[in-house]
Coordinates of C-alpha atoms and ligand atoms in Angstrom, one line a residue:
M3 CA 0.0 0.0 0.1
N4 CA 1.6 3.2 -1.0
K5 CA 1.4 6.5 1.0
R6 CA -1.3 7.9 -1.3
T7 CA -3.7 4.9 -0.8
V8 CA -3.3 5.1 3.0
I9 CA -4.2 8.8 3.0
I10 CA -7.3 8.1 0.8
R11 CA -8.3 5.2 3.1
L12 CA -7.8 7.4 6.2
W13 CA -10.0 10.1 4.6
I14 CA -12.8 7.5 3.7
A15 CA -12.6 6.1 7.4
V16 CA -12.8 9.7 8.7
I17 CA -15.8 10.6 6.6
F18 CA -17.6 7.3 7.3
C19 CA -17.0 7.6 11.0
G20 CA -18.1 11.3 10.9
T21 CA -21.3 10.2 9.2
A22 CA -21.9 7.4 11.5
S23 CA -21.3 9.6 14.5
A24 CA -23.5 12.5 13.0
R25 CA -26.1 9.9 12.5
A26 CA -25.9 8.4 16.0
S27 CA -25.9 11.9 17.6
Q28 CA -29.0 12.8 15.5
E29 CA -30.6 9.5 16.8
K30 CA -29.8 10.6 20.4
R31 CA -31.6 13.9 20.1
P32 CA -35.0 13.6 21.9
N33 CA -38.1 13.0 19.8
I34 CA -41.2 15.1 20.5
L35 CA -44.7 13.7 20.8
F36 CA -47.1 16.5 21.1
I37 CA -50.7 15.6 21.9
I38 CA -53.3 18.3 22.0
A39 CA -57.1 17.9 22.7
D40 CA -59.6 20.6 21.6
D41 CA -61.5 22.6 24.1
L42 CA -60.1 20.4 27.1
G43 CA -60.0 22.2 30.4
A44 CA -58.1 21.1 33.3
R45 CA -60.7 18.3 34.1
L46 CA -58.5 15.1 34.4
G47 CA -58.1 12.6 37.2
C48 CA -54.6 13.9 37.8
Y49 CA -56.1 17.4 38.3
D50 CA -58.3 16.0 41.1
D51 CA -61.5 15.9 38.9
A52 CA -63.6 13.2 40.4
L53 CA -65.8 12.7 37.4
A54 CA -62.9 12.2 34.9
V55 CA -62.0 8.7 34.0
T56 CA -58.4 9.1 32.7
P57 CA -56.3 6.2 33.7
N58 CA -53.8 6.7 30.9
L59 CA -53.2 10.4 31.4
D60 CA -53.0 9.8 35.1
R61 CA -50.4 7.2 34.4
L62 CA -48.6 9.7 32.3
A63 CA -48.7 12.2 34.9
L64 CA -46.7 9.7 37.0
Q65 CA -44.0 9.7 34.6
G66 CA -43.4 13.5 34.3
V67 CA -44.6 16.7 35.6
V68 CA -48.3 18.1 36.0
F69 CA -48.6 21.8 35.6
R70 CA -51.6 22.6 37.9
N71 CA -51.9 26.2 36.9
A72 CA -51.3 26.3 33.2
Y73 CA -53.3 28.9 31.2
C74 CA -54.1 29.3 27.5
Q75 CA -53.2 32.7 26.0
Y76 CA -56.6 33.2 24.4
H77 CA -60.0 31.4 24.9
T78 CA -60.7 30.4 21.4
C79 CA -58.9 28.0 19.2
G80 CA -57.2 30.1 16.6
P81 CA -55.3 32.6 18.5
S82 CA -54.6 30.1 21.3
R83 CA -52.9 27.7 19.0
A84 CA -51.1 30.5 17.0
S85 CA -49.8 31.9 20.2
M86 CA -48.6 28.4 21.3
M87 CA -46.9 27.7 17.9
S88 CA -45.3 31.1 17.7
G89 CA -44.3 31.6 21.3
K90 CA -45.8 35.2 21.1
Y91 CA -48.8 36.4 23.0
P92 CA -51.8 37.3 20.8
F93 CA -51.5 41.0 21.8
E94 CA -47.9 40.8 20.4
S95 CA -48.7 39.0 17.1
G96 CA -52.1 40.6 16.5
Y97 CA -53.4 37.2 15.8
T98 CA -56.7 37.4 17.6
H99 CA -59.1 35.8 15.3
N100 CA -60.4 32.4 13.9
K101 CA -60.2 33.5 10.2
D102 CA -59.3 31.2 7.4
G103 CA -55.9 31.3 5.8
T104 CA -52.4 29.9 6.8
Y105 CA -50.3 30.6 9.9
G106 CA -47.6 31.9 7.6
Q107 CA -50.0 34.6 6.2
Y108 CA -50.7 36.1 9.6
M109 CA -47.4 35.4 11.3
P110 CA -44.7 36.1 8.8
D111 CA -42.2 37.1 11.4
F112 CA -42.5 34.2 13.7
T113 CA -41.2 30.8 12.6
S114 CA -43.6 28.2 13.9
L115 CA -42.3 25.7 16.4
P116 CA -42.6 22.7 14.2
R117 CA -40.9 24.5 11.3
L118 CA -38.1 25.5 13.5
F119 CA -37.6 21.7 14.4
R120 CA -37.9 20.7 10.9
E121 CA -35.0 23.3 10.0
N122 CA -32.9 21.7 12.7
G123 CA -33.1 18.2 11.3
Y124 CA -36.3 16.7 12.8
R125 CA -38.7 14.8 10.8
T126 CA -41.9 16.5 11.5
A127 CA -45.5 15.4 11.1
R128 CA -48.9 16.6 11.9
V129 CA -52.1 14.5 12.3
G130 CA -55.4 16.3 12.7
K131 CA -56.0 19.7 14.5
V132 CA -52.9 21.4 15.6
Y133 CA -53.6 24.8 14.2
H134 CA -57.2 26.1 14.1
M135 CA -59.9 24.5 11.9
G136 CA -63.6 24.8 12.4
I137 CA -65.1 21.7 14.0
P138 CA -67.0 19.8 12.5
K139 CA -67.0 21.2 9.1
G140 CA -63.3 21.8 8.9
I141 CA -62.3 18.3 9.8
G142 CA -60.6 16.5 6.8
G143 CA -59.0 19.8 5.9
A144 CA -55.8 21.6 6.9
G145 CA -57.3 24.5 8.6
T146 CA -55.0 27.5 9.2
D147 CA -51.9 25.1 9.1
D148 CA -48.3 26.2 8.5
P149 CA -47.6 23.8 5.6
A150 CA -43.8 24.6 5.8
G151 CA -43.7 23.1 9.3
W152 CA -44.2 19.5 8.2
D153 CA -42.7 16.8 6.3
V154 CA -46.1 15.0 6.5
A155 CA -49.5 16.4 7.3
I156 CA -52.6 14.2 7.6
N157 CA -56.0 15.7 7.4
N158 CA -57.8 12.6 8.9
T159 CA -61.7 12.5 9.0
G160 CA -64.3 10.0 10.0
W161 CA -67.9 9.2 10.9
D162 CA -68.7 12.1 13.2
A163 CA -67.3 14.7 10.6
F164 CA -70.0 14.0 8.2
E165 CA -72.9 16.2 8.3
K166 CA -75.5 13.4 7.6
N167 CA -74.3 11.9 10.9
W168 CA -73.6 14.9 13.3
S169 CA -76.9 16.6 12.2
K170 CA -78.8 13.8 13.7
A171 CA -77.2 14.1 17.2
T172 CA -79.4 15.4 20.0
H173 CA -79.6 19.2 19.8
W174 CA -80.8 22.0 22.0
G175 CA -81.1 25.6 21.1
E176 CA -81.6 27.8 18.1
R177 CA -80.5 27.1 14.5
D178 CA -77.0 25.4 14.5
S179 CA -75.9 25.0 10.9
A180 CA -72.2 24.8 11.9
G181 CA -73.0 22.0 14.4
V182 CA -71.1 23.6 17.2
R183 CA -73.6 24.4 20.0
I184 CA -75.3 22.0 22.4
R185 CA -75.0 18.8 20.4
Y186 CA -74.2 15.3 21.7
S187 CA -74.6 11.6 20.9
A188 CA -73.1 8.3 21.5
P189 CA -73.4 6.1 18.5
E190 CA -72.5 2.5 18.3
I191 CA -69.4 3.0 16.3
E192 CA -65.9 1.7 16.8
D193 CA -63.1 4.1 17.9
R194 CA -61.4 3.7 14.5
E195 CA -64.5 4.9 12.5
S196 CA -64.4 8.4 14.3
A197 CA -62.2 11.2 12.9
D198 CA -60.0 11.1 16.1
G199 CA -59.8 7.2 15.9
Q200 CA -58.6 7.5 12.4
G201 CA -56.1 10.1 13.5
L202 CA -54.7 7.6 16.0
V203 CA -54.3 4.9 13.3
E204 CA -52.3 7.5 11.2
A205 CA -50.3 8.7 14.2
I206 CA -49.1 5.1 15.1
Q207 CA -48.2 4.4 11.4
L208 CA -46.0 7.6 11.5
L209 CA -44.2 6.5 14.6
E210 CA -43.3 3.4 12.8
K211 CA -42.5 5.2 9.6
H212 CA -40.5 7.9 11.3
H213 CA -38.5 5.8 13.6
P214 CA -35.2 7.4 14.1
Q215 CA -33.5 4.1 13.4
K216 CA -35.1 4.2 9.9
T217 CA -34.7 7.8 9.0
G218 CA -31.6 8.8 11.0
Q219 CA -33.5 11.8 12.3
P220 CA -35.4 12.5 15.4
F221 CA -39.2 13.1 15.0
F222 CA -41.6 15.6 16.0
L223 CA -45.1 14.1 15.9
A224 CA -48.1 16.3 16.7
Y225 CA -51.5 14.6 17.2
G226 CA -54.4 17.0 17.6
M227 CA -57.7 15.4 18.5
F228 CA -61.1 17.1 17.8
R229 CA -62.8 16.1 21.1
P230 CA -64.0 17.2 23.5
H231 CA -64.9 20.1 21.1
P232 CA -68.6 19.9 20.2
P233 CA -70.5 18.4 18.6
M234 CA -69.8 15.9 21.4
I235 CA -70.1 12.7 19.4
V236 CA -68.2 9.8 21.0
P237 CA -68.3 6.1 20.4
R238 CA -70.9 4.4 22.9
R239 CA -68.3 2.8 24.9
H240 CA -66.8 6.0 26.2
W241 CA -70.3 7.3 27.1
D242 CA -70.8 4.1 29.1
A243 CA -67.5 4.7 31.0
V244 CA -69.0 7.7 32.8
N245 CA -71.3 7.3 35.7
P246 CA -74.3 9.7 35.3
A247 CA -75.1 9.4 39.1
E248 CA -71.7 11.1 39.8
I249 CA -72.6 14.1 37.7
I250 CA -72.9 17.2 39.9
L251 CA -74.0 20.4 38.2
P252 CA -72.2 23.5 39.5
M253 CA -74.0 25.5 42.0
V254 CA -74.9 29.0 40.8
P255 CA -75.8 31.5 43.5
E256 CA -79.0 33.4 42.8
N257 CA -77.5 36.8 42.5
D258 CA -74.3 35.5 40.8
R259 CA -74.5 37.5 37.8
D260 CA -75.2 40.8 39.4
D261 CA -71.6 41.8 39.6
I262 CA -70.4 40.3 36.4
P263 CA -70.1 42.6 33.4
K264 CA -72.5 41.6 30.6
V265 CA -69.5 41.7 28.0
N266 CA -68.2 38.6 29.8
W267 CA -71.3 36.8 28.3
H268 CA -69.9 37.3 24.9
R269 CA -72.0 34.5 23.8
H270 CA -75.3 35.7 25.2
G271 CA -77.8 33.4 23.4
P272 CA -80.0 31.1 25.3
E273 CA -78.1 28.1 24.0
Y274 CA -75.0 29.2 26.0
N275 CA -76.7 30.3 29.2
F276 CA -78.8 28.3 31.7
I277 CA -79.7 25.5 29.4
P278 CA -82.4 23.1 30.6
E279 CA -81.3 20.5 33.2
E280 CA -81.7 17.5 31.1
H281 CA -79.4 18.9 28.3
A282 CA -76.9 20.2 31.0
R283 CA -76.6 16.7 32.6
N284 CA -76.3 15.0 29.3
Y285 CA -74.1 17.5 27.9
T286 CA -71.7 17.2 30.9
H287 CA -71.9 13.5 30.5
A288 CA -70.9 13.9 26.8
Y289 CA -68.0 16.0 27.7
Y290 CA -66.7 13.6 30.2
A291 CA -67.3 10.7 27.8
A292 CA -65.2 12.8 25.2
I293 CA -62.4 13.1 27.9
H294 CA -62.4 9.3 28.4
F295 CA -62.1 8.9 24.6
V296 CA -59.3 11.4 24.5
D297 CA -57.6 9.6 27.4
H298 CA -58.0 6.3 25.7
L299 CA -56.5 7.6 22.3
A300 CA -53.6 9.2 23.9
G301 CA -53.0 6.0 26.0
Q302 CA -52.8 3.9 22.9
L303 CA -50.4 6.3 21.1
I304 CA -48.1 6.3 24.3
Q305 CA -48.5 2.5 24.4
A306 CA -47.2 2.4 20.7
L307 CA -44.4 4.6 21.5
E308 CA -43.3 2.2 24.2
T309 CA -43.8 -0.9 21.8
Q310 CA -41.6 0.9 19.3
G311 CA -38.9 1.3 21.9
L312 CA -38.9 5.0 21.6
A313 CA -40.2 5.9 25.1
D314 CA -36.7 6.3 26.6
N315 CA -35.9 9.2 24.3
T316 CA -39.2 10.8 23.5
I317 CA -40.5 14.0 25.2
I318 CA -44.3 13.7 25.6
V319 CA -46.4 16.9 25.9
F320 CA -50.1 16.6 26.5
T321 CA -52.3 19.7 26.6
G322 CA -55.5 21.4 25.5
D323 CA -56.0 24.8 23.6
Q324 CA -58.4 26.3 26.1
G325 CA -61.1 25.3 28.7
F326 CA -64.8 25.0 28.5
M327 CA -67.5 26.1 30.8
L328 CA -69.9 23.4 32.0
G329 CA -72.6 25.5 33.6
E330 CA -70.4 27.5 35.9
H331 CA -72.1 30.9 36.4
G332 CA -74.7 29.3 34.2
H333 CA -72.5 29.5 31.2
W334 CA -71.7 27.0 28.5
H335 CA -68.9 26.6 26.2
K336 CA -65.6 28.7 26.0
S337 CA -65.3 32.4 25.4
S338 CA -65.7 33.8 28.8
M339 CA -63.0 35.2 31.1
F340 CA -63.4 32.8 33.9
E341 CA -61.0 30.1 35.2
E342 CA -62.9 27.2 33.6
A343 CA -62.4 28.7 30.1
Q344 CA -58.7 29.9 30.5
R345 CA -57.2 27.0 32.5
V346 CA -55.8 24.0 30.6
P347 CA -54.1 20.6 31.3
L348 CA -50.3 20.5 30.8
I349 CA -48.4 17.4 31.4
I350 CA -44.7 17.2 30.2
V351 CA -42.6 14.0 30.3
D352 CA -38.9 14.1 29.7
P353 CA -37.6 10.6 30.4
R354 CA -34.2 12.2 31.1
A355 CA -35.6 14.6 33.7
K356 CA -35.5 14.0 37.5
E357 CA -39.0 14.7 38.5
K358 CA -41.6 11.9 38.2
G359 CA -45.1 12.2 39.2
A360 CA -44.6 15.6 40.6
Q361 CA -46.8 18.7 40.4
V362 CA -45.9 22.3 39.8
S363 CA -48.3 24.9 41.3
G364 CA -46.6 28.0 39.9
L365 CA -48.2 29.9 37.1
V366 CA -47.4 28.9 33.4
G367 CA -48.8 29.3 30.1
L368 CA -49.1 27.6 26.7
I369 CA -46.8 30.4 25.6
D370 CA -44.0 28.4 27.5
L371 CA -44.2 25.3 25.4
Y372 CA -42.1 26.8 22.5
P373 CA -39.2 27.8 24.7
T374 CA -39.4 24.7 26.7
L375 CA -39.2 22.3 23.7
C376 CA -36.4 24.3 22.3
D377 CA -34.5 24.1 25.5
L378 CA -35.0 20.4 25.8
A379 CA -34.0 19.7 22.3
G380 CA -31.0 22.1 22.3
I381 CA -32.4 24.3 19.4
V382 CA -31.9 28.1 19.3
P383 CA -35.0 30.0 18.5
K384 CA -34.9 32.5 15.6
H385 CA -37.0 35.2 17.2
L386 CA -37.4 36.5 20.7
L387 CA -39.8 34.4 22.5
S388 CA -42.2 35.7 25.3
G389 CA -42.5 32.7 27.5
I390 CA -40.1 30.8 29.8
S391 CA -38.5 27.5 29.5
L392 CA -40.1 24.9 31.9
K393 CA -37.1 22.7 31.8
P394 CA -36.0 23.8 35.4
Q395 CA -39.4 22.5 36.8
L396 CA -38.8 19.1 35.2
Y397 CA -35.7 18.7 37.2
D398 CA -37.0 20.4 40.4
V399 CA -40.8 21.2 40.9
S400 CA -39.9 23.9 43.4
A401 CA -38.1 26.0 40.8
K402 CA -39.8 29.4 40.5
T403 CA -42.2 30.0 37.5
K404 CA -43.7 33.3 36.8
Q405 CA -45.3 36.1 38.8
C406 CA -48.1 36.6 36.4
E407 CA -49.6 35.3 33.2
F408 CA -51.6 37.0 30.5
I409 CA -54.8 35.7 28.8
M410 CA -56.9 37.5 26.1
G411 CA -60.5 36.8 24.9
S412 CA -63.3 38.1 22.7
P413 CA -64.1 40.8 22.6
N414 CA -60.9 42.5 23.6
G415 CA -60.9 41.1 27.2
Y416 CA -57.5 41.1 28.9
T417 CA -56.7 39.1 32.1
I418 CA -53.7 39.4 34.2
R419 CA -53.6 36.3 36.5
T420 CA -51.1 36.3 39.6
P421 CA -51.0 33.3 42.1
K422 CA -53.6 35.0 44.1
Y423 CA -55.7 37.2 41.8
A424 CA -57.2 37.4 38.4
Y425 CA -57.8 41.0 37.1
T426 CA -59.8 41.3 33.8
E427 CA -60.7 44.5 31.8
W428 CA -62.2 45.0 28.4
R429 CA -61.0 47.6 25.9
K430 CA -62.6 49.1 22.8
A431 CA -60.3 50.7 20.1
G432 CA -57.6 50.6 22.7
K433 CA -59.4 52.3 25.4
K434 CA -60.7 50.9 28.6
T435 CA -64.5 50.3 28.6
G436 CA -64.8 50.4 32.4
D437 CA -66.1 46.7 32.5
A438 CA -63.8 44.8 34.8
M439 CA -63.5 42.0 37.2
L440 CA -61.1 41.2 40.1
Y441 CA -61.2 37.9 41.9
D442 CA -59.3 36.6 44.9
L443 CA -58.7 33.0 43.7
E444 CA -57.1 31.9 46.9
N445 CA -60.3 32.6 48.8
D446 CA -62.9 32.7 46.1
P447 CA -61.7 29.9 43.7
R448 CA -65.2 29.8 42.0
E449 CA -65.2 33.5 41.4
F450 CA -68.5 34.4 43.0
T451 CA -67.4 37.8 44.4
N452 CA -66.2 40.6 42.0
L453 CA -63.9 42.8 44.0
I454 CA -63.6 45.5 41.3
N455 CA -63.5 48.9 42.8
L456 CA -64.1 48.0 46.5
P457 CA -62.0 50.3 48.6
E458 CA -60.0 47.7 50.4
Y459 CA -58.9 46.2 47.1
Q460 CA -58.0 49.5 45.3
E461 CA -54.3 49.0 45.8
V462 CA -54.3 45.4 44.6
Q463 CA -56.4 46.6 41.6
R464 CA -54.2 49.6 40.8
E465 CA -51.1 47.4 40.9
L466 CA -52.6 44.6 38.6
E467 CA -53.9 47.4 36.2
R468 CA -50.3 49.1 36.1
Q469 CA -48.6 45.7 35.3
L470 CA -51.2 44.9 32.5
D471 CA -50.9 48.3 31.1
A472 CA -47.2 48.2 31.0
R473 CA -47.2 44.8 29.3
L474 CA -49.6 45.9 26.5
E475 CA -47.7 49.2 26.1
A476 CA -44.6 47.4 25.6
A477 CA -46.1 45.1 23.0
A478 CA -47.7 48.1 21.2
R479 CA -44.2 49.7 21.1
G480 CA -42.8 46.3 19.7
C481 CA -40.4 46.2 22.6
D482 CA -40.8 42.4 22.9
Q483 CA -40.0 41.3 19.4
Ligands
CA21 CA1 -60.5 24.8 21.0

């Protein structure tokens, strides 16, 4: 062997080893399994909800960290999801609507989370509703997706998405051509016939197809379920898993609404307020049946992850895009500025992290998911993010979170939430309308006594107002981009 041959062989060995080690290090980067349910509030067994039958998510909670006080950034789908995927508050990005279009059309300056991961060598895939789409009519479409974020995007559909089926579900209230009001049924169908069940089949196939050992790339798989968003149509077996005798409708004091600004009943029609008891009980039953369904689907996907030998190197996030009122204050559906509509479940499992089965009580938001996943995967964001990384909490639940969180809602409502208080005000053309609420959540967790303008709370009110004003003014000046 002459000198030249030795050098060439050495070079080949270096290149080969380099490629192999690059491949090995790619395979070591953690995969991301992101599961999001639609309109799911913090109503799971691991959140001490006695009616919820959620064995799979409760088990997931034992493997990681449950964030007890996690809030969405907007109480409807479009802005909540756009905020989560951009890492920016709706009042910073201006994305405060549910209009059609694409993410990139409204958010040209903010690289979406999946796109950033894709640009950093991840094999990315979406199944179902990750960005906004109208339910049920938008099922089977891409909604306000960011197509640049995915190597593969699956627009799954199924039995409950077809108008001939959902239109036959039990319905109460005025005309409902969109199918989104009080509407529920429990047909004798198999899980896999439903749109979410079909999504599960697709998601499991993608786990196999995108296995890092096959692709040489870590994966980011997002599975977005359509339930428990109405119409609440769930396969019969999940309806049967909920015991109707355990349903307790929320107590509403007689004078409850006297101190609540009318604007908070943004959805003021009779179909959203004080619905007849028979429907209230059935609709609550349907919501919890849908939660059981969601739990079952998530459980099967996590099981598939384990069967594929991927659990040891996959970060799992389970969450919802906003909450849902089930008769609290007599109100139904989302779109109010109360806790039940703003608080969401958030479970994060990082198999490498120290805390298992722990609970964080500090304030966090869905805005924090972007920086958290970047931090956990070692990816540098391309724009300034407004949330914080929750990685410290995964290693030590006593690590400090935030002093306050911000939540928006229609029409131009703004909440600042602290560990003790929630202050909400409404604005019109940038000016305060005078409608406002202040609740002491430590002593009045059901928000029955609006403390606004009471002399003994003036100082608290002024301070929260000052912090909210400062945050909104900073956003208006573009200081946070
Ligand atoms: Ca939603």
